[in-house]
Tab-separated table of C-alpha atoms and ligand atoms in Angstrom:
chain	number	residue	atom	x	y	z
A	955	MET	CA	128.485	118.544	132.869
A	956	ARG	CA	132.071	116.969	133.408
A	957	ALA	CA	134.202	116.731	130.079
A	958	GLU	CA	134.778	113.190	131.250
A	959	ALA	CA	130.988	112.455	131.381
A	960	MET	CA	130.572	113.670	128.305
A	961	LEU	CA	132.836	110.777	126.162
A	962	THR	CA	131.824	107.677	125.491
A	963	ALA	CA	133.382	104.863	127.705
A	964	GLU	CA	135.641	103.738	124.889
A	965	ALA	CA	136.557	106.835	124.005
A	966	ALA	CA	138.461	107.472	127.140
A	967	THR	CA	140.812	104.883	126.836
A	968	CYS	CA	141.268	103.867	123.104
A	969	ASP	CA	144.518	103.228	121.499
A	970	ILE	CA	145.063	106.717	119.258
A	971	ASP	CA	148.118	105.195	117.595
A	972	ALA	CA	146.334	104.177	114.428
A	973	VAL	CA	144.545	107.305	114.455
A	974	MET	CA	147.486	109.591	114.304
A	975	GLU	CA	149.067	107.743	111.695
A	976	HIS	CA	145.893	108.158	109.074
A	977	TYR	CA	145.718	111.404	110.522
A	978	ARG	CA	149.682	112.452	109.393
A	979	GLU	CA	149.194	110.720	106.312
A	980	PHE	CA	145.836	111.782	104.998
A	981	GLY	CA	145.346	114.872	106.539
A	982	TYR	CA	142.109	113.397	108.488
A	983	ALA	CA	141.084	110.117	110.384
A	984	ARG	CA	137.971	109.553	112.149
A	985	LEU	CA	137.927	109.079	115.818
A	986	GLY	CA	134.679	107.004	115.834
A	987	ARG	CA	131.901	107.460	118.235
A	988	VAL	CA	133.493	109.350	121.236
A	989	CYS	CA	130.793	111.821	121.975
A	990	GLY	CA	127.878	110.158	124.233
A	991	ASP	CA	123.963	110.474	124.136
A	992	ASN	CA	123.581	112.481	126.709
A	993	ALA	CA	126.065	114.700	125.934
A	994	LEU	CA	125.020	114.896	122.684
A	995	GLN	CA	121.407	116.198	123.375
A	996	ALA	CA	122.844	118.255	125.509
A	997	MET	CA	125.116	120.221	122.970
A	998	CYS	CA	122.126	119.770	120.714
A	999	ALA	CA	119.768	121.559	123.113
A	1000	ARG	CA	122.266	124.394	124.101
A	1001	THR	CA	122.475	124.992	119.957
A	1002	GLU	CA	118.867	125.688	119.424
A	1003	ASP	CA	118.980	127.904	122.592
A	1004	LEU	CA	121.509	130.374	121.502
A	1005	MET	CA	119.599	129.843	117.831
A	1006	LEU	CA	117.021	131.215	119.528
A	1007	GLY	CA	118.065	133.805	122.125
A	1008	ARG	CA	116.974	131.598	124.726
A	1009	VAL	CA	121.068	131.718	126.128
A	1010	VAL	CA	122.795	134.707	125.158
A	1011	TYR	CA	126.720	135.493	125.822
A	1012	ASP	CA	128.276	138.561	125.283
A	1013	GLY	CA	130.505	138.636	122.044
A	1014	MET	CA	129.261	135.744	120.312
A	1015	PHE	CA	129.372	135.801	116.305
A	1016	PHE	CA	126.439	134.526	114.188
A	1017	GLN	CA	126.047	134.286	110.738
A	1018	LYS	CA	122.962	133.295	108.425
A	1019	ASP	CA	122.705	131.263	105.596
A	1020	ALA	CA	122.134	132.892	102.230
A	1021	PRO	CA	118.322	132.132	101.753
A	1022	ASN	CA	119.236	130.577	98.144
A	1023	ARG	CA	121.759	128.779	99.504
A	1024	ARG	CA	124.694	130.269	97.858
A	1025	TYR	CA	128.106	130.372	100.134
A	1026	GLU	CA	128.834	133.401	97.359
A	1027	ASP	CA	126.010	135.512	98.704
A	1028	LEU	CA	126.503	135.060	102.712
A	1029	VAL	CA	125.885	138.743	104.520
A	1030	PHE	CA	128.634	139.278	106.440
A	1031	GLY	CA	128.743	141.706	109.875
A	1032	ARG	CA	125.323	141.421	110.714
A	1033	GLY	CA	125.228	139.162	113.985
A	1034	TYR	CA	122.461	138.028	115.932
A	1035	GLU	CA	119.631	138.157	113.541
A	1036	GLY	CA	116.579	137.016	115.995
A	1037	PRO	CA	115.614	133.777	116.927
A	1038	SER	CA	115.982	131.459	113.869
A	1039	LEU	CA	117.234	127.996	112.950
A	1040	ALA	CA	118.737	128.977	109.856
A	1041	TYR	CA	122.205	130.497	111.423
A	1042	ARG	CA	125.467	128.245	109.477
A	1043	LYS	CA	127.892	129.102	111.952
A	1044	ILE	CA	128.462	130.694	115.648
A	1045	GLU	CA	131.330	131.208	117.200
A	1046	LYS	CA	132.752	131.583	120.639
A	1047	LEU	CA	131.460	128.658	121.819
A	1048	GLU	CA	134.165	128.509	124.457
A	1049	ARG	CA	132.151	130.785	126.738
A	1050	ASP	CA	129.344	128.266	126.864
A	1051	PRO	CA	130.415	125.570	129.954
A	1052	LEU	CA	128.823	123.068	127.922
A	1053	PHE	CA	130.969	123.565	124.776
A	1054	SER	CA	133.549	124.900	127.058
A	1055	ALA	CA	133.768	121.150	128.845
A	1056	TRP	CA	134.028	119.436	125.471
A	1057	LEU	CA	136.765	121.165	123.736
A	1058	ARG	CA	138.621	119.731	126.839
A	1059	ASN	CA	138.047	116.086	127.349
A	1060	ALA	CA	140.885	114.409	128.087
A	1061	LEU	CA	141.114	112.537	124.210
A	1062	PHE	CA	140.835	115.569	122.614
A	1063	GLU	CA	144.118	116.803	124.914
A	1064	ARG	CA	145.499	113.472	123.682
A	1065	VAL	CA	145.362	113.701	120.255
A	1066	CYS	CA	146.242	117.486	120.605
A	1067	ARG	CA	149.712	115.909	122.613
A	1068	ARG	CA	150.647	114.104	119.676
A	1069	VAL	CA	150.550	116.949	117.538
A	1070	TYR	CA	152.008	119.769	119.389
A	1071	THR	CA	155.290	119.639	121.960
A	1072	THR	CA	154.681	122.643	123.668
A	1073	PRO	CA	153.426	122.163	127.501
A	1074	ALA	CA	150.727	124.742	126.926
A	1075	ILE	CA	147.918	123.983	123.815
A	1076	HIS	CA	145.503	127.276	123.407
A	1077	LEU	CA	142.227	127.671	121.714
A	1078	TYR	CA	141.919	129.536	118.609
A	1079	ARG	CA	138.229	128.860	117.747
A	1080	ALA	CA	135.099	127.005	118.672
A	1081	VAL	CA	132.310	126.533	116.241
A	1082	ILE	CA	129.092	125.615	115.280
A	1083	PHE	CA	128.726	124.901	112.076
A	1084	SER	CA	124.779	124.074	110.985
A	1085	LYS	CA	122.925	123.353	108.263
A	1086	ALA	CA	119.256	123.739	108.332
A	1087	ALA	CA	116.507	121.247	107.379
A	1088	ASP	CA	116.273	121.266	103.890
A	1089	GLY	CA	119.005	124.035	103.736
A	1090	GLY	CA	122.536	124.900	104.480
A	1091	SER	CA	124.981	126.333	101.901
A	1092	ASN	CA	127.805	124.723	99.979
A	1093	LEU	CA	130.781	125.698	101.980
A	1094	PRO	CA	134.064	125.319	98.925
A	1095	TRP	CA	136.386	123.860	98.988
A	1096	HIS	CA	138.708	125.791	101.748
A	1097	GLN	CA	142.100	125.342	103.962
A	1098	ASP	CA	141.669	126.742	108.094
A	1099	ALA	CA	144.944	128.512	108.216
A	1100	GLY	CA	147.565	131.424	106.220
A	1101	ASN	CA	147.721	135.010	106.471
A	1102	PHE	CA	143.698	135.601	106.662
A	1103	TRP	CA	144.220	133.731	110.423
A	1104	GLY	CA	146.323	136.316	111.497
A	1105	LEU	CA	148.873	133.961	113.524
A	1106	SER	CA	152.253	133.689	113.797
A	1107	GLU	CA	152.357	129.713	113.115
A	1108	ASP	CA	149.710	128.336	111.197
A	1109	PRO	CA	147.343	125.761	113.904
A	1110	GLN	CA	147.682	122.325	112.397
A	1111	ILE	CA	144.801	120.360	114.138
A	1112	GLN	CA	140.725	121.002	114.953
A	1113	ILE	CA	138.595	118.405	115.622
A	1114	TRP	CA	134.467	118.076	114.328
A	1115	THR	CA	131.967	116.450	116.406
A	1116	ALA	CA	128.921	115.153	114.237
A	1117	LEU	CA	126.027	116.681	116.798
A	1118	ASP	CA	123.853	115.509	114.593
A	1119	HIS	CA	123.860	112.510	112.022
A	1120	ALA	CA	125.441	114.003	108.753
A	1121	GLY	CA	125.192	111.430	106.258
A	1122	GLU	CA	126.303	112.101	102.433
A	1123	ASP	CA	122.657	113.778	101.644
A	1124	ALA	CA	122.735	116.018	104.999
A	1125	GLY	CA	126.320	117.922	103.809
A	1126	CYS	CA	128.268	115.704	105.417
A	1127	LEU	CA	132.544	116.776	105.428
A	1128	GLU	CA	134.216	115.792	102.132
A	1129	VAL	CA	138.041	115.826	102.153
A	1130	ILE	CA	140.975	115.609	99.172
A	1131	PRO	CA	142.793	112.760	101.048
A	1132	ARG	CA	146.292	114.041	101.562
A	1133	SER	CA	145.896	117.581	100.394
A	1134	HIS	CA	147.227	119.027	103.708
A	1135	ILE	CA	151.373	117.756	102.420
A	1136	TRP	CA	150.640	119.922	99.021
A	1137	GLY	CA	150.644	123.120	101.775
A	1138	LEU	CA	148.388	126.145	101.241
A	1139	VAL	CA	147.064	127.064	98.174
A	1140	SER	CA	147.835	130.786	98.513
A	1141	PRO	CA	149.683	132.636	101.412
A	1142	LEU	CA	146.336	134.248	102.647
A	1143	GLY	CA	144.459	131.084	102.907
A	1144	GLY	CA	140.743	130.715	103.186
A	1145	VAL	CA	138.995	129.452	100.110
A	1146	VAL	CA	140.508	127.500	97.289
A	1147	PRO	CA	140.035	129.520	94.061
A	1148	ARG	CA	138.259	127.660	91.041
A	1149	HIS	CA	140.855	126.647	88.979
A	1150	ARG	CA	143.402	125.427	91.221
A	1151	ALA	CA	140.513	123.102	92.022
A	1152	ARG	CA	140.410	122.464	88.242
A	1153	GLU	CA	143.801	122.270	87.874
A	1154	LEU	CA	144.343	119.517	90.464
A	1155	GLU	CA	141.758	118.065	89.424
A	1156	ALA	CA	139.985	117.998	93.032
A	1157	GLU	CA	136.578	116.124	92.037
A	1158	SER	CA	138.350	113.189	90.823
A	1159	LYS	CA	139.704	112.828	94.650
A	1160	VAL	CA	136.934	113.888	96.809
A	1161	VAL	CA	136.114	111.244	99.991
A	1162	LYS	CA	132.860	111.794	101.599
A	1163	LEU	CA	132.918	111.520	105.377
A	1164	PRO	CA	129.530	110.549	106.298
A	1165	ALA	CA	129.291	110.787	110.334
A	1166	ARG	CA	126.652	109.431	112.880
A	1167	ALA	CA	125.679	111.840	115.845
A	1168	GLY	CA	128.752	111.600	118.080
A	1169	ASP	CA	131.327	110.981	115.556
A	1170	ALA	CA	134.481	113.107	115.903
A	1171	ILE	CA	137.177	113.664	113.105
A	1172	LEU	CA	140.363	114.921	112.765
A	1173	ILE	CA	141.370	117.366	110.138
A	1174	HIS	CA	144.408	118.754	109.488
A	1175	ASN	CA	144.378	122.467	108.703
A	1176	TYR	CA	145.424	122.334	105.398
A	1177	LEU	CA	143.393	119.459	104.605
A	1178	TRP	CA	141.219	120.780	101.744
A	1179	HIS	CA	137.961	120.429	102.640
A	1180	ARG	CA	133.930	121.620	102.129
A	1181	SER	CA	130.361	120.610	102.996
A	1182	GLY	CA	127.245	120.811	100.583
A	1183	HIS	CA	123.592	121.372	101.028
A	1184	ASN	CA	121.413	119.423	103.815
A	1185	GLU	CA	118.541	117.896	101.673
A	1186	THR	CA	117.125	116.303	104.691
A	1187	PRO	CA	114.436	117.296	106.794
A	1188	ASN	CA	116.588	117.318	110.008
A	1189	MET	CA	119.188	119.933	110.954
A	1190	ARG	CA	122.549	118.914	110.465
A	1191	ARG	CA	124.653	120.580	113.264
A	1192	ALA	CA	128.300	120.039	113.914
A	1193	PHE	CA	130.498	121.538	116.423
A	1194	THR	CA	134.733	121.766	115.691
A	1195	ALA	CA	137.923	123.194	117.814
A	1196	CYS	CA	140.797	124.662	116.579
A	1197	TYR	CA	143.813	124.252	118.741
A	1198	LEU	CA	146.608	125.652	118.959
A	1199	SER	CA	150.852	125.522	120.147
A	1200	GLY	CA	150.870	127.104	123.011
A	1201	THR	CA	154.066	129.471	121.330
A	1202	THR	CA	151.647	130.158	118.554
A	1203	ARG	CA	150.557	134.406	118.682
A	1204	CYS	CA	148.771	137.137	117.391
A	1205	LEU	CA	149.858	139.295	114.530
A	1206	ARG	CA	147.133	141.316	114.113
A	1207	THR	CA	148.063	145.115	114.363
A	1208	LYS	CA	144.888	146.642	113.649
A	1209	LYS	CA	143.068	145.987	117.059
A	1210	ALA	CA	144.534	144.773	119.736
A	1211	PRO	CA	146.224	141.139	119.339
A	1212	ARG	CA	143.810	138.026	121.202
A	1213	GLU	CA	145.687	136.261	123.658
A	1214	PHE	CA	144.550	132.593	123.137
A	1215	GLU	CA	143.620	130.920	126.047
A	1216	ARG	CA	144.893	127.585	127.324
A	1217	VAL	CA	142.602	125.013	127.248
A	1218	PHE	CA	145.562	121.766	128.050
B	2505	AKG	O1	130.669	121.111	109.132
B	2505	AKG	C1	131.121	121.963	107.996
B	2505	AKG	O2	130.105	122.041	106.941
B	2505	AKG	C2	132.037	122.501	107.844
B	2505	AKG	C3	133.049	122.375	108.940
B	2505	AKG	C4	134.643	123.788	108.388
B	2505	AKG	O3	134.821	123.979	107.465
B	2505	AKG	C5	135.400	123.431	109.434
B	2505	AKG	O4	135.601	122.657	110.622
B	2505	AKG	O5	136.593	123.868	108.959
């Protein structure tokens, strides 16, 4: 499927001025329903194929949810553990032609070019976050940047696409508007320590972002975001791509530094 055939007709030409203004001010913004039905069905079916081992690519990352739904009890390093719909995270979706096409669509390119001025824009990661029917773990407040990411420049934009309906009862995204302006809570980045969330009165500032299948949401990497359990009888899958300026380098030294793929 070509990337352009995956976008809804309106999304291909929509004006993004107001969206970008909202993203800059609040750290997130809704792009609206931008993914067409055929593309959604295909990406949902492909997600199931990957989880059930019917489609396999080398080097993909898989992580299952903890059976007790506690994020703190997630087990790392096991990779693919056999056919199951209980995987919470799959990475390296750029290896799949369908997801690779989606993350390169012309609307996402227009968004990224408003954020980065470098001629080349690269991909940091392409990930599925999934919550099984009546399952999923409670993903705590976190920021997607910092030393933990090992980059010469912090990324500023990720675009999250709902592959299923993600209502409040399904573990929709939750954000703290304007928290991107606070910068990183710690140089390391990642999960926000509980005492910082208390000090900054996070609970009184939460905005929930229920989404329909096909909706896309821009997220600044410094924005505090989280998601809860899925209490519905349906899966809640989402796909997110994080983009980098073309000048961003990988700083890791233990292994050979990563080369980031140019997508725009
Ligand atoms: O979809 C989710 O539940 C979490 C998404 C997320 O944390 C991210 O896109 O960085």
